[in-house]
Short mmCIF file of C-alpha atoms in Angstrom, two decimals:
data_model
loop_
_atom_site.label_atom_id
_atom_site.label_comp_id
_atom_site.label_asym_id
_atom_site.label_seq_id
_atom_site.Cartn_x
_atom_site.Cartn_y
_atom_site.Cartn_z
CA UNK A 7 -232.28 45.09 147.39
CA UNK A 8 -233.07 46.43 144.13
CA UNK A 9 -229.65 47.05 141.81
CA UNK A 10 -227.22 49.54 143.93
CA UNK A 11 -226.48 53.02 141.94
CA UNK A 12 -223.19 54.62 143.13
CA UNK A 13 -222.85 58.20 141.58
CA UNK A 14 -219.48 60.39 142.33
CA UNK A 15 -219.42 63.89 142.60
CA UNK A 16 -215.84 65.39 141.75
CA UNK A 17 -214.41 67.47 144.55
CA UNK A 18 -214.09 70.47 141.54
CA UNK A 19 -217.62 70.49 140.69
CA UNK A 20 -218.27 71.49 144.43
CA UNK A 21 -215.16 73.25 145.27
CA UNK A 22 -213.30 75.57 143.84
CA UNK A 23 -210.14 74.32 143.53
CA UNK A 24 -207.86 77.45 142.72
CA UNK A 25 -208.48 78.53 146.65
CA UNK A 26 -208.60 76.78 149.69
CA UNK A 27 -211.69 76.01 151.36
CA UNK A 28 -213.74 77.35 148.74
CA UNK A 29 -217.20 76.22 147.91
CA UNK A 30 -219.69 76.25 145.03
CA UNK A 31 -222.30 76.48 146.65
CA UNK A 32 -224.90 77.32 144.31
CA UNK A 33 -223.47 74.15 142.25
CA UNK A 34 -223.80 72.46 145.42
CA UNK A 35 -227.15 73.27 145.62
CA UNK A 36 -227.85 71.91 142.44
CA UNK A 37 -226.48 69.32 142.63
CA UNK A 38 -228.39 68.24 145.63
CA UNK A 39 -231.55 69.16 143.95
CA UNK A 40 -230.77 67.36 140.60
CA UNK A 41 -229.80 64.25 142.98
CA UNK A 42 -233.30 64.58 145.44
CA UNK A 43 -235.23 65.41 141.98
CA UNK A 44 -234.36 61.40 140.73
CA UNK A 45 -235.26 60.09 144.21
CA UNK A 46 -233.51 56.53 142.87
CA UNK A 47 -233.63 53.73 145.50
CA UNK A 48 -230.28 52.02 146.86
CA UNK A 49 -227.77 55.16 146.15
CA UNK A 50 -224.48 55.79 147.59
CA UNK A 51 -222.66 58.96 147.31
CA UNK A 52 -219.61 59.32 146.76
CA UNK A 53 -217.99 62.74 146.90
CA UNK A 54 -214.02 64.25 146.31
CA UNK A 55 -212.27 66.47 148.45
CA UNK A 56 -211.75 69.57 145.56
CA UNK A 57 -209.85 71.98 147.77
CA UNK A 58 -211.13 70.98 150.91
CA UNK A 59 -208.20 68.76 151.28
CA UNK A 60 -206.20 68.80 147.68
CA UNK A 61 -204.36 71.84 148.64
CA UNK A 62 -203.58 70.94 152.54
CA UNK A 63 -202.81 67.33 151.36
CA UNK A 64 -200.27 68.78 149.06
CA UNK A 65 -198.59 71.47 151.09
CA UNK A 66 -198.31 68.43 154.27
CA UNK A 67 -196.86 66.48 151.55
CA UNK A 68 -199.45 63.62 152.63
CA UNK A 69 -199.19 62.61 148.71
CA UNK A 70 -196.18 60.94 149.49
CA UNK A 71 -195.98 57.81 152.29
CA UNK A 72 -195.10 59.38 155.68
CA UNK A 73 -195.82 59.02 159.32
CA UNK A 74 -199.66 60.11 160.20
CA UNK A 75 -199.05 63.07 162.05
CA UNK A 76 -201.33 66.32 163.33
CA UNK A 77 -201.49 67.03 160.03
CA UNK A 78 -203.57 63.94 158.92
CA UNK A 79 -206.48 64.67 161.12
CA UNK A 80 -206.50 67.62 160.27
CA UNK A 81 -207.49 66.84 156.08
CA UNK A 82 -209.61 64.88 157.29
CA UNK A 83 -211.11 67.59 159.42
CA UNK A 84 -211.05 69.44 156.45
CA UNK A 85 -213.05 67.01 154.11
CA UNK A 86 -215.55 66.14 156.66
CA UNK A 87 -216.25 69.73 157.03
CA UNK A 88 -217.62 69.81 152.68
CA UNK A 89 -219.16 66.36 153.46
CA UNK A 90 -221.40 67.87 156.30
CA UNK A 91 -221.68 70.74 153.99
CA UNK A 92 -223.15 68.32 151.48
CA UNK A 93 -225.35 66.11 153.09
CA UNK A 94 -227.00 69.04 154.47
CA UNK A 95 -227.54 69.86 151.41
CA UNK A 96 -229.30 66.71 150.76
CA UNK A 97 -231.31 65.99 153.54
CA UNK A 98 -233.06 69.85 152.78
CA UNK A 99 -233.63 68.40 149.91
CA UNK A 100 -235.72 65.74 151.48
CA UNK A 101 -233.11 63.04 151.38
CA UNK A 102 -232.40 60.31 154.11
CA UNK A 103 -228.45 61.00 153.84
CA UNK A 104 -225.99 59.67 156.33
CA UNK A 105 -221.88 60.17 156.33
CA UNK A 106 -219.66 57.46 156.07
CA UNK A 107 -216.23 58.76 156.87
CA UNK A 108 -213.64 56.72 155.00
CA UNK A 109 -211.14 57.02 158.07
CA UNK A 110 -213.66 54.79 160.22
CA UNK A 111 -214.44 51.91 158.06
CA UNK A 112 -211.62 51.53 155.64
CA UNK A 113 -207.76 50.73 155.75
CA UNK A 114 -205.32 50.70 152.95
CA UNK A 115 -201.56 48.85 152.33
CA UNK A 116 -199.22 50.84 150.14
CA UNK A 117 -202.44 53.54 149.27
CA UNK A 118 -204.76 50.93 147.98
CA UNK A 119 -207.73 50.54 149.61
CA UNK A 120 -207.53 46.86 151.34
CA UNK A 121 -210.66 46.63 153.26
CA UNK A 122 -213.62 48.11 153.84
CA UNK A 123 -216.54 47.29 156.27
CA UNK A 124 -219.88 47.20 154.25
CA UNK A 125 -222.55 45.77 156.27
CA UNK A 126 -223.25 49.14 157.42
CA UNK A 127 -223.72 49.93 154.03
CA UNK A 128 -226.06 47.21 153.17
CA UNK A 129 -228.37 48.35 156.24
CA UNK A 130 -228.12 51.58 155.31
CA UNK A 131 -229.73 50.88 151.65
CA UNK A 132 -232.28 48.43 153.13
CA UNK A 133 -233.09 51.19 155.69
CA UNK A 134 -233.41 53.34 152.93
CA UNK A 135 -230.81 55.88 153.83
CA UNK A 136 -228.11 57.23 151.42
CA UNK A 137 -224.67 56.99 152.85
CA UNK A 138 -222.55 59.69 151.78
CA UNK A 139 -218.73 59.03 151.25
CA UNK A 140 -215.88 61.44 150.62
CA UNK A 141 -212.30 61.39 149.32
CA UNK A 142 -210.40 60.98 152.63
CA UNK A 143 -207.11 60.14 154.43
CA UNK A 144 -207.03 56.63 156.17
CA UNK A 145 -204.64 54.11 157.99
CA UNK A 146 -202.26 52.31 156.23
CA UNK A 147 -200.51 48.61 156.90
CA UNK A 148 -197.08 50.35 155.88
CA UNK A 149 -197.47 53.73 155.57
CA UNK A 150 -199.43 55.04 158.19
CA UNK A 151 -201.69 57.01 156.58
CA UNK A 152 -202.79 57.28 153.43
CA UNK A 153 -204.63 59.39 150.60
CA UNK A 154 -207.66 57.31 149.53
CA UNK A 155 -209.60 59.03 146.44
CA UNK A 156 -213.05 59.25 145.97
CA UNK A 157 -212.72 56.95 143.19
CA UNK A 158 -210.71 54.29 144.52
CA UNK A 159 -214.15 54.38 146.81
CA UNK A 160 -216.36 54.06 143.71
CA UNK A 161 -214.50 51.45 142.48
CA UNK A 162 -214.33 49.07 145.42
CA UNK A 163 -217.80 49.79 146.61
CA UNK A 164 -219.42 48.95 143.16
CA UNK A 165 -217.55 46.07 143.29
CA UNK A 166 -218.28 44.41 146.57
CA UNK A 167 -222.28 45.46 145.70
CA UNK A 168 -222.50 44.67 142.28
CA UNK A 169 -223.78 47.66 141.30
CA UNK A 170 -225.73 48.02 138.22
CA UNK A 171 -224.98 51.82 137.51
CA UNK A 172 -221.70 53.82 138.22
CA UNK A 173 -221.69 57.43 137.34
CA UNK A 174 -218.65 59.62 137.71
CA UNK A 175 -219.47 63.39 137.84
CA UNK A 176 -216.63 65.83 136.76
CA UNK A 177 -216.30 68.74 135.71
CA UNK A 178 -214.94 67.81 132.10
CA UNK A 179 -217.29 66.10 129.33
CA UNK A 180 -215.76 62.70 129.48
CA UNK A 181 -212.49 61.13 128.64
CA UNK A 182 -210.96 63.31 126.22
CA UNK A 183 -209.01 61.79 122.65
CA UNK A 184 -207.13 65.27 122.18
CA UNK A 185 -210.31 67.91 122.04
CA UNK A 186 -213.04 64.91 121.29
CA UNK A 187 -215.07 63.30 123.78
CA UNK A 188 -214.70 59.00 123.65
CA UNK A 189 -218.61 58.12 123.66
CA UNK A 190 -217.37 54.47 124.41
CA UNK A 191 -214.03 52.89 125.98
CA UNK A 192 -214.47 49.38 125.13
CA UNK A 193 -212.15 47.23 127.33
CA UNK A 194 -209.67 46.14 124.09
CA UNK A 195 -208.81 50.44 124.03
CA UNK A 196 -207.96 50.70 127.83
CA UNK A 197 -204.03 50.22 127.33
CA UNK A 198 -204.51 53.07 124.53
CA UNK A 199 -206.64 55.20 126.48
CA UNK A 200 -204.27 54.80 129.51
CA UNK A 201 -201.21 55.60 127.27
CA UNK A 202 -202.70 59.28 126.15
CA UNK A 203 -204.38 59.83 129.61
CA UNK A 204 -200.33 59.64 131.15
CA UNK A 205 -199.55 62.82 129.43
CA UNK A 206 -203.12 64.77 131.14
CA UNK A 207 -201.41 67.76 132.93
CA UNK A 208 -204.99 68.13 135.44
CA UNK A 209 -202.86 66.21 138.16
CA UNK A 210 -203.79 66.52 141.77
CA UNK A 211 -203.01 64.43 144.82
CA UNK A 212 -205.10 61.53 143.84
CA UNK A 213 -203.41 61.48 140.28
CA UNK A 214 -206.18 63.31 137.95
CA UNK A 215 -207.98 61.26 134.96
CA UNK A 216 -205.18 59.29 134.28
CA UNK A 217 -205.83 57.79 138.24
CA UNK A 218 -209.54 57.91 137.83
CA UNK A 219 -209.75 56.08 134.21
CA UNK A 220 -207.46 53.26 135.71
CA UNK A 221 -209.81 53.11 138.99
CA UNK A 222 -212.68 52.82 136.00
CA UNK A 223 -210.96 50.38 134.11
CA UNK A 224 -210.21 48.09 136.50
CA UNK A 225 -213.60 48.18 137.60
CA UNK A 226 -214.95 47.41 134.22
CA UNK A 227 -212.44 44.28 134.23
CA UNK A 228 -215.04 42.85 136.80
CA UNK A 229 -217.59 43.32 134.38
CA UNK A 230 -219.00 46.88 135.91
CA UNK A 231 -219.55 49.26 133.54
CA UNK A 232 -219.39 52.76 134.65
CA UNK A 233 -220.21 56.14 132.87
CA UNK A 234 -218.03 59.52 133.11
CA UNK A 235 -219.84 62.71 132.58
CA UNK A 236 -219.69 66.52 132.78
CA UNK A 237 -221.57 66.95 136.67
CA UNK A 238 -221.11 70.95 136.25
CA UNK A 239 -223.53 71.06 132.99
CA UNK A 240 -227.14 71.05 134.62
CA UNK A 241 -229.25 68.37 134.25
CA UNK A 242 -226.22 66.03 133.80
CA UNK A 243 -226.79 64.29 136.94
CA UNK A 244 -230.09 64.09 136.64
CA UNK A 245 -229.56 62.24 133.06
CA UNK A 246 -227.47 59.98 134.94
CA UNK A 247 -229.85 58.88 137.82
CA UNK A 248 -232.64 58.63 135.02
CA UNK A 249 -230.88 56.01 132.95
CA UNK A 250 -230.00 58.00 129.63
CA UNK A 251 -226.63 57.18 127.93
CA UNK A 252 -226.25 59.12 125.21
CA UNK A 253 -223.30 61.83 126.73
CA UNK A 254 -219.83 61.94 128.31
CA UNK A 255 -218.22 58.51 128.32
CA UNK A 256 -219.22 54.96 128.97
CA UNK A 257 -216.53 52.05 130.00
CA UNK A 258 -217.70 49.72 128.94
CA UNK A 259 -217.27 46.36 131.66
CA UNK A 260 -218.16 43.42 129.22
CA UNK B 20 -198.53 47.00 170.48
CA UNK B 21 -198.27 47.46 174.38
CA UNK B 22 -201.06 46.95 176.81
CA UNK B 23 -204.60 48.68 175.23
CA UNK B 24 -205.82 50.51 177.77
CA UNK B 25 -209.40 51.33 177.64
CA UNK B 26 -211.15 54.61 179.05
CA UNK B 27 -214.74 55.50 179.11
CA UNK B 28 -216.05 59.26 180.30
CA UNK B 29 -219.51 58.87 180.53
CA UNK B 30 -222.46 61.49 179.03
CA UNK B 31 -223.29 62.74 182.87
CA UNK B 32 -219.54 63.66 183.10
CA UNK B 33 -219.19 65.77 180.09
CA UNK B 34 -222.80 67.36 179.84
CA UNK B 35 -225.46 68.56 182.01
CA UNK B 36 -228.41 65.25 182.16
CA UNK B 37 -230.96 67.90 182.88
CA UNK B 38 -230.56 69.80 179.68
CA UNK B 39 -231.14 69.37 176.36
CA UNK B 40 -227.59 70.13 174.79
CA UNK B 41 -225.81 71.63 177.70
CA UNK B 42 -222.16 71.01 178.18
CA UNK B 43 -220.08 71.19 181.26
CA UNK B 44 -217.42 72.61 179.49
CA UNK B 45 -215.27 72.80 182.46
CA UNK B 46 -215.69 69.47 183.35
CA UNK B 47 -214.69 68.60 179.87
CA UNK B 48 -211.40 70.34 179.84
CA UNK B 49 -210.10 69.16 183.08
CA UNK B 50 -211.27 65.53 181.81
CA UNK B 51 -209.29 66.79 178.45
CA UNK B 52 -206.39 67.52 181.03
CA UNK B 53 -206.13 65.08 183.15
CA UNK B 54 -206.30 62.15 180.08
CA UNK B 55 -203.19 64.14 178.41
CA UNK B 56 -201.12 64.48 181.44
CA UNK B 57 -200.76 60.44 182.18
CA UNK B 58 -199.52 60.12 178.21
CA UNK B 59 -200.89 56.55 178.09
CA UNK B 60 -199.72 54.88 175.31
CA UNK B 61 -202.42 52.86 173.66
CA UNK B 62 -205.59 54.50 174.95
CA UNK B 63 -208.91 54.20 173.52
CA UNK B 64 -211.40 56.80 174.89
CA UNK B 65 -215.39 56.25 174.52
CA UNK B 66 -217.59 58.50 175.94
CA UNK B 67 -221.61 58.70 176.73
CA UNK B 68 -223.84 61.00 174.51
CA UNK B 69 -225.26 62.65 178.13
CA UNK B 70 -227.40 65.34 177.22
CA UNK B 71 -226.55 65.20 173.46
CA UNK B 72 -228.53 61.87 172.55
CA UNK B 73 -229.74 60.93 175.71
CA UNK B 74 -233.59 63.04 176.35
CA UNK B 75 -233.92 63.36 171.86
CA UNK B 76 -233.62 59.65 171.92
CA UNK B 77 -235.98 59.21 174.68
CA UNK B 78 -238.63 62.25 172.74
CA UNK B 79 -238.23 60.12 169.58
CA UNK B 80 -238.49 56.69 170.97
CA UNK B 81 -235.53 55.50 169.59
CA UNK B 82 -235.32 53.62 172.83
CA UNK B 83 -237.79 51.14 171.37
CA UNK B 84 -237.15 49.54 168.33
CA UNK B 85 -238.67 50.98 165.14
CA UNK B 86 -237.96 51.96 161.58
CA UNK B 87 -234.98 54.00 160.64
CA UNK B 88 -235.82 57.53 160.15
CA UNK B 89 -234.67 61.13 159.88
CA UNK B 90 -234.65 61.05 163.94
CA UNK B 91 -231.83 58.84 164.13
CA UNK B 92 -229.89 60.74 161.45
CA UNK B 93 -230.48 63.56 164.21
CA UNK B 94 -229.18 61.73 167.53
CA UNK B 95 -226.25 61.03 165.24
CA UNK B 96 -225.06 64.45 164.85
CA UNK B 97 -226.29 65.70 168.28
CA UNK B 98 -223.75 62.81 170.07
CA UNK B 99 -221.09 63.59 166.99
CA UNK B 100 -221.11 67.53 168.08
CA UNK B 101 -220.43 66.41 171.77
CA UNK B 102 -217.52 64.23 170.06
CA UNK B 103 -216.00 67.01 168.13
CA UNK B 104 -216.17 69.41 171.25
CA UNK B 105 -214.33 66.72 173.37
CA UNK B 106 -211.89 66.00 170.93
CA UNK B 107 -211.00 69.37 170.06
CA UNK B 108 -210.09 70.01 174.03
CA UNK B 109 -208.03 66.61 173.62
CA UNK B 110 -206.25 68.16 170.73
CA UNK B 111 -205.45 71.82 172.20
CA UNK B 112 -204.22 69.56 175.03
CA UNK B 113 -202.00 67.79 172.70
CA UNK B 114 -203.21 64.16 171.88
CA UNK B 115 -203.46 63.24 168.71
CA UNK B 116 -207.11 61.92 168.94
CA UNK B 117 -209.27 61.16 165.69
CA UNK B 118 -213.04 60.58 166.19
CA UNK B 119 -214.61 57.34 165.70
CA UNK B 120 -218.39 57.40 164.89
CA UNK B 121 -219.85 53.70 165.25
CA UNK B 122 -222.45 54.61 162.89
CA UNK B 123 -219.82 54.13 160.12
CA UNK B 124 -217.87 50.69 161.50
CA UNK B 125 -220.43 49.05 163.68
CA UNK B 126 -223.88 47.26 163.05
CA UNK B 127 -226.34 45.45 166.14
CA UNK B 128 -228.42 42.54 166.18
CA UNK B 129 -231.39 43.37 168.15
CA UNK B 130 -229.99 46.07 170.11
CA UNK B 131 -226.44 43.99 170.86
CA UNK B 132 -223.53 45.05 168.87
CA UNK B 133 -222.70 42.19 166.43
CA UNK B 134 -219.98 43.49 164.29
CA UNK B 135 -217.38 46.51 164.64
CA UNK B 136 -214.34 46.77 162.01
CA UNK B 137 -211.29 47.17 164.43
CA UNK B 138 -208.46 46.77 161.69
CA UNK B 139 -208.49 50.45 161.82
CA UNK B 140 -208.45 50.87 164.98
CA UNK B 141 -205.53 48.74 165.85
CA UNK B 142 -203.70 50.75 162.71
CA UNK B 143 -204.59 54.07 164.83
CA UNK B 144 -202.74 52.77 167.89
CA UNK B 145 -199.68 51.75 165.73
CA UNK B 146 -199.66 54.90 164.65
CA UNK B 147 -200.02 56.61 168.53
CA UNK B 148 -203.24 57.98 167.69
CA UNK B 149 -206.20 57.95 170.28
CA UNK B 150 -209.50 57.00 168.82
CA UNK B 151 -212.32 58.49 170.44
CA UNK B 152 -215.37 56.36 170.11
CA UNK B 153 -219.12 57.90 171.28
CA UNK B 154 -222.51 56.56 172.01
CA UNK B 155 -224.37 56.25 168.30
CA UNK B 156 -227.39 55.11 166.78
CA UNK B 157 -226.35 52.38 164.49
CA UNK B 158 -227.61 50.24 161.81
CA UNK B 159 -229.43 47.26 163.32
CA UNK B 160 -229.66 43.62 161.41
CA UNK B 161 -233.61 42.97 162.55
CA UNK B 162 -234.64 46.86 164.25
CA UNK B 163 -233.57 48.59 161.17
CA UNK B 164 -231.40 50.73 164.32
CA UNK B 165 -230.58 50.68 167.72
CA UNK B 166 -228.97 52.71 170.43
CA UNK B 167 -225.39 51.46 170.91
CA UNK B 168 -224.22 52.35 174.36
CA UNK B 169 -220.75 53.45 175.18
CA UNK B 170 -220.86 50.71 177.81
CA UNK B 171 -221.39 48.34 174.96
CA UNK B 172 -218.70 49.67 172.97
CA UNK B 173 -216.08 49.47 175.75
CA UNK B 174 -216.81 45.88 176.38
CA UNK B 175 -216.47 44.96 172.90
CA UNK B 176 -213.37 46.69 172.33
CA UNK B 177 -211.78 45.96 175.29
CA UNK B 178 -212.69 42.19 174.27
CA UNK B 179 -211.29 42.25 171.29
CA UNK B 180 -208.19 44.25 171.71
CA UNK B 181 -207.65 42.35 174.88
CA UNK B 182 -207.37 45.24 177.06
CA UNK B 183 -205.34 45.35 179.85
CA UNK B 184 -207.10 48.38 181.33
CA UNK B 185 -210.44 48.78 181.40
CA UNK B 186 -211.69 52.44 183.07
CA UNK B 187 -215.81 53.38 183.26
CA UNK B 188 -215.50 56.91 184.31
CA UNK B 189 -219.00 57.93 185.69
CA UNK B 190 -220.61 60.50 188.26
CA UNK B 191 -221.34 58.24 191.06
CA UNK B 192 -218.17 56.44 193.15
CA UNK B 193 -218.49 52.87 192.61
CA UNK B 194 -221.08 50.39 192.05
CA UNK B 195 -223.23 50.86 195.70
CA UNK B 196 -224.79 48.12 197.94
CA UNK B 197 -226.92 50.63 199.33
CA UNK B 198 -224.86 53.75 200.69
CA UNK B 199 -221.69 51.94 200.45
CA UNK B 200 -218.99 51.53 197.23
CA UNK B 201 -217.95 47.88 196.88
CA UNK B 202 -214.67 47.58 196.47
CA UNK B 203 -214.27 44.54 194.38
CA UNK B 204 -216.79 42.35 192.96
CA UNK B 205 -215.74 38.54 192.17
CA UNK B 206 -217.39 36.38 189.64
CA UNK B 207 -219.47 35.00 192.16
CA UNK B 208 -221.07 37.97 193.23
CA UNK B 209 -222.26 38.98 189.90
CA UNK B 210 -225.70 37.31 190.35
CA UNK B 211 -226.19 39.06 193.80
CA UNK B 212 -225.12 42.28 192.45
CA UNK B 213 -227.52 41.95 189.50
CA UNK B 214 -230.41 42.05 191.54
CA UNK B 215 -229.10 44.90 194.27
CA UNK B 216 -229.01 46.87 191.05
CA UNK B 217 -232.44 46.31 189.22
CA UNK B 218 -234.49 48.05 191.73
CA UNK B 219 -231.65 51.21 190.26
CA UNK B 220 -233.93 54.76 189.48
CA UNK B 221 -231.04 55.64 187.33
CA UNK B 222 -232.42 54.55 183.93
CA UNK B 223 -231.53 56.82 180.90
CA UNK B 224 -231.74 55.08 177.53
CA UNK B 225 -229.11 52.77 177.67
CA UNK B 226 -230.50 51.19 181.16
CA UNK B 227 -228.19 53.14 183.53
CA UNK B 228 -225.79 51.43 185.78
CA UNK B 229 -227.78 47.81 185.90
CA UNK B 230 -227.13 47.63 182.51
CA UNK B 231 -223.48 49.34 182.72
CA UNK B 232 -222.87 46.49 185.57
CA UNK B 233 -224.25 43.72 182.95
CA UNK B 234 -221.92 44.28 180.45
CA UNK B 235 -218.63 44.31 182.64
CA UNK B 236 -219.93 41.25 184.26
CA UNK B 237 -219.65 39.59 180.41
CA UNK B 238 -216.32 41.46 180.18
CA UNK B 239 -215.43 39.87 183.42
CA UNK B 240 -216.49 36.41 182.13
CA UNK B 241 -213.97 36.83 179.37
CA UNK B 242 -211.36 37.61 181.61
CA UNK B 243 -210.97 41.39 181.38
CA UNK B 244 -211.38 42.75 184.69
CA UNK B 245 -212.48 46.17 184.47
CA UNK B 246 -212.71 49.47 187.20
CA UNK B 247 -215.37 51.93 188.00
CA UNK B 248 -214.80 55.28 189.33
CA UNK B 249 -216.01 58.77 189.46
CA UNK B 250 -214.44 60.77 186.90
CA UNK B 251 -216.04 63.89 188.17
CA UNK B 252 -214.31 64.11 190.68
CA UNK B 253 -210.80 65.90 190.24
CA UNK B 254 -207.63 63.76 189.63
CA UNK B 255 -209.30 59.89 190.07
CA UNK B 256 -209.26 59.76 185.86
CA UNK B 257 -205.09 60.54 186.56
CA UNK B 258 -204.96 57.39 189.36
CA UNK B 259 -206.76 55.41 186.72
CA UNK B 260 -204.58 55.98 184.23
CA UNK B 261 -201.19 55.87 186.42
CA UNK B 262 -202.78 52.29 187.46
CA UNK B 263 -203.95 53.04 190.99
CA UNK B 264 -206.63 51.08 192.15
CA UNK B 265 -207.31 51.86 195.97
CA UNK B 266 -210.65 53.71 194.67
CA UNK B 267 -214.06 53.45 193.18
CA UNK B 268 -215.02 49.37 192.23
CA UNK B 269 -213.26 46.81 190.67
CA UNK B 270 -214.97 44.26 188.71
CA UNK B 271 -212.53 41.47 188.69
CA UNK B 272 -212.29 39.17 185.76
CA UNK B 273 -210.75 35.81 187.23
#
């Protein structure tokens, strides 16, 4: 196995997330295209929910711990339906894409994500096939159920495969010091960073950037660097897959 | 947890053999009816792909072993579309039924299941959801994939759950020496019964009812007796769940 690229596509550069169930779908034909256009070996995809599951989460109050219920299945209904959406997306694109529904292969305690099978995964990559993730609601030891983010799935999955690149798509230009992009968050500025990220008023179910930048950082504390960038600017992602460095924001993992 | 009951409808139940993609959508909703009425606590249901995996896997050769492709990706979401149907008519009979694709949480070894994450599954029972399981293609250790039969997934499951009720819903009455349902069959009979059933013209993909027989006889070995039945017809899935027994075959694990 060559080194393992995970790239994340932020539920808002697919969705619109000012009304339910809406999609981009010109961006999500993009996006597809950008991704085939790379064709880079041993990918996963990650992807969030946007408002194929932000809203619903929110007005079932899954945000907070509760008993699964009806409601649960039905988000996840709701996610899988943008993740088929997606991959089909992909694979007319000429890409070997298969879903990996978070519900099936993952369980969390307290909303972190505890354990997650990955052989699948490896097979998958040796087999040449892009698994496809999503932002999704699982089991939980105490709760029940549980919210589990697209990049709490990024983070653990780089982890357990070592992955040499990390790219989160969003729709802003990186992590933001007041109107200025950070080029570089070297691990010595992560307390600072996550001190004027608390105050970020883009909050959804999952917690925002402030969520996502301490997913990042903690993921950089096992020496995985991983690079945030603006995934609604065209040709973005396909900067990304091809290796350059030189926009939105790298954290640093050394 | 109580008693795990397990409950397999198989593909010639829910789906027409003879056609690509046909469903017997009656047939589905009484099955749908009939599981939901008993209110079994602890139930897992698996079910056969039937005419939604069965004849594409046997036009792609998927029944041999070979390379992972854009076929299997294919017999995936064929089976996963009879899944959704079957849930949905779970659901709109009240269960609270999530699907489980083994695509995502379950990888072979030369064709024999190897490794299936369960953690989740035991968190869905906690939680009084019913996990519906289906006949997949899955990611395969040596093939690269294999056909993973919903006989193969019961027996696992059922093993490692330690089930207390084991239920093969299929079209035919029993297992048959000749014209005739055996009741029971004992350990020792296993052998004998092996042979009666190799000279079986039932043979879909996933070796018909020899190979049905073969894995309840390793179920049996392990001590979980298990109880085959015809689920087409009307109101024998009820007995099996109210834990009558004075039907079909019983393959006794002692």
């Amino acid at each position: 196995m060559s080194e393992v690229t995970v790239l994340k596509i932020g539920g808002s550069v697919l969705t619109d997330r000012s009304k339910e169930r809406t999609l981009k779908l010109r961006e999500i034909n993009r996006i597809a295209k950008e991704i085939a256009s790379v064709g880079v070996r041993d990918l996963i995809i990650v992807h969030g929910a946007g408002s194929f599951g932000h809203p619903q989460a929110k007005r079932f109050d899954l945000d907070v711990p509760g008993k699964c219920s009806y409601e649960t299945i039905i988000i996840h209904n709701v996610v899988k339906e943008l993740n088929r959406i997606f991959i089909e997306k992909l694979a007319e694109n000429g890409m070997l894409v298969v879903p990996v529904h978070p519900l099936n292969c993952t369980i969390s305690r307290e909303g972190r994500l505890e354990n997650m099978m990955t052989d699948q995964i490896r097979l998958m990559l040796k087999n040449d096939i892009v698994p496809v993730f999503h932002g999704d609601v699982i089991m939980d030891r105490i709760w029940g159920r549980a919210i589990l983010s697209g990049d709490q799935i990024v983070a653990h999955i780089a982890k357990c495969l070592n992955a040499g690149r990390v790219g989160i798509g969003t729709n802003v230009d990186g992590i933001m010091d007041g109107k200025k992009v950070m080029d570089v968050i070297t691990p010595e500025e992560f307390c600072g960073v996550k001190k004027l990220l608390k105050g970020s008023k883009d909050v959804d179910v999952t917690g925002g950037m402030a969520s996502k930048a301490n997913e990042l950082f903690k993921l950089a504390e096992e020496g995985i660097s991983s690079h945030v960038f603006n995934a609604s600017k065209k040709g973005l992602v396909i900067n990304f897959l091809s290796g350059e460095r030189n926009f939105g924001t790298i954290i640093r993992g050394d």
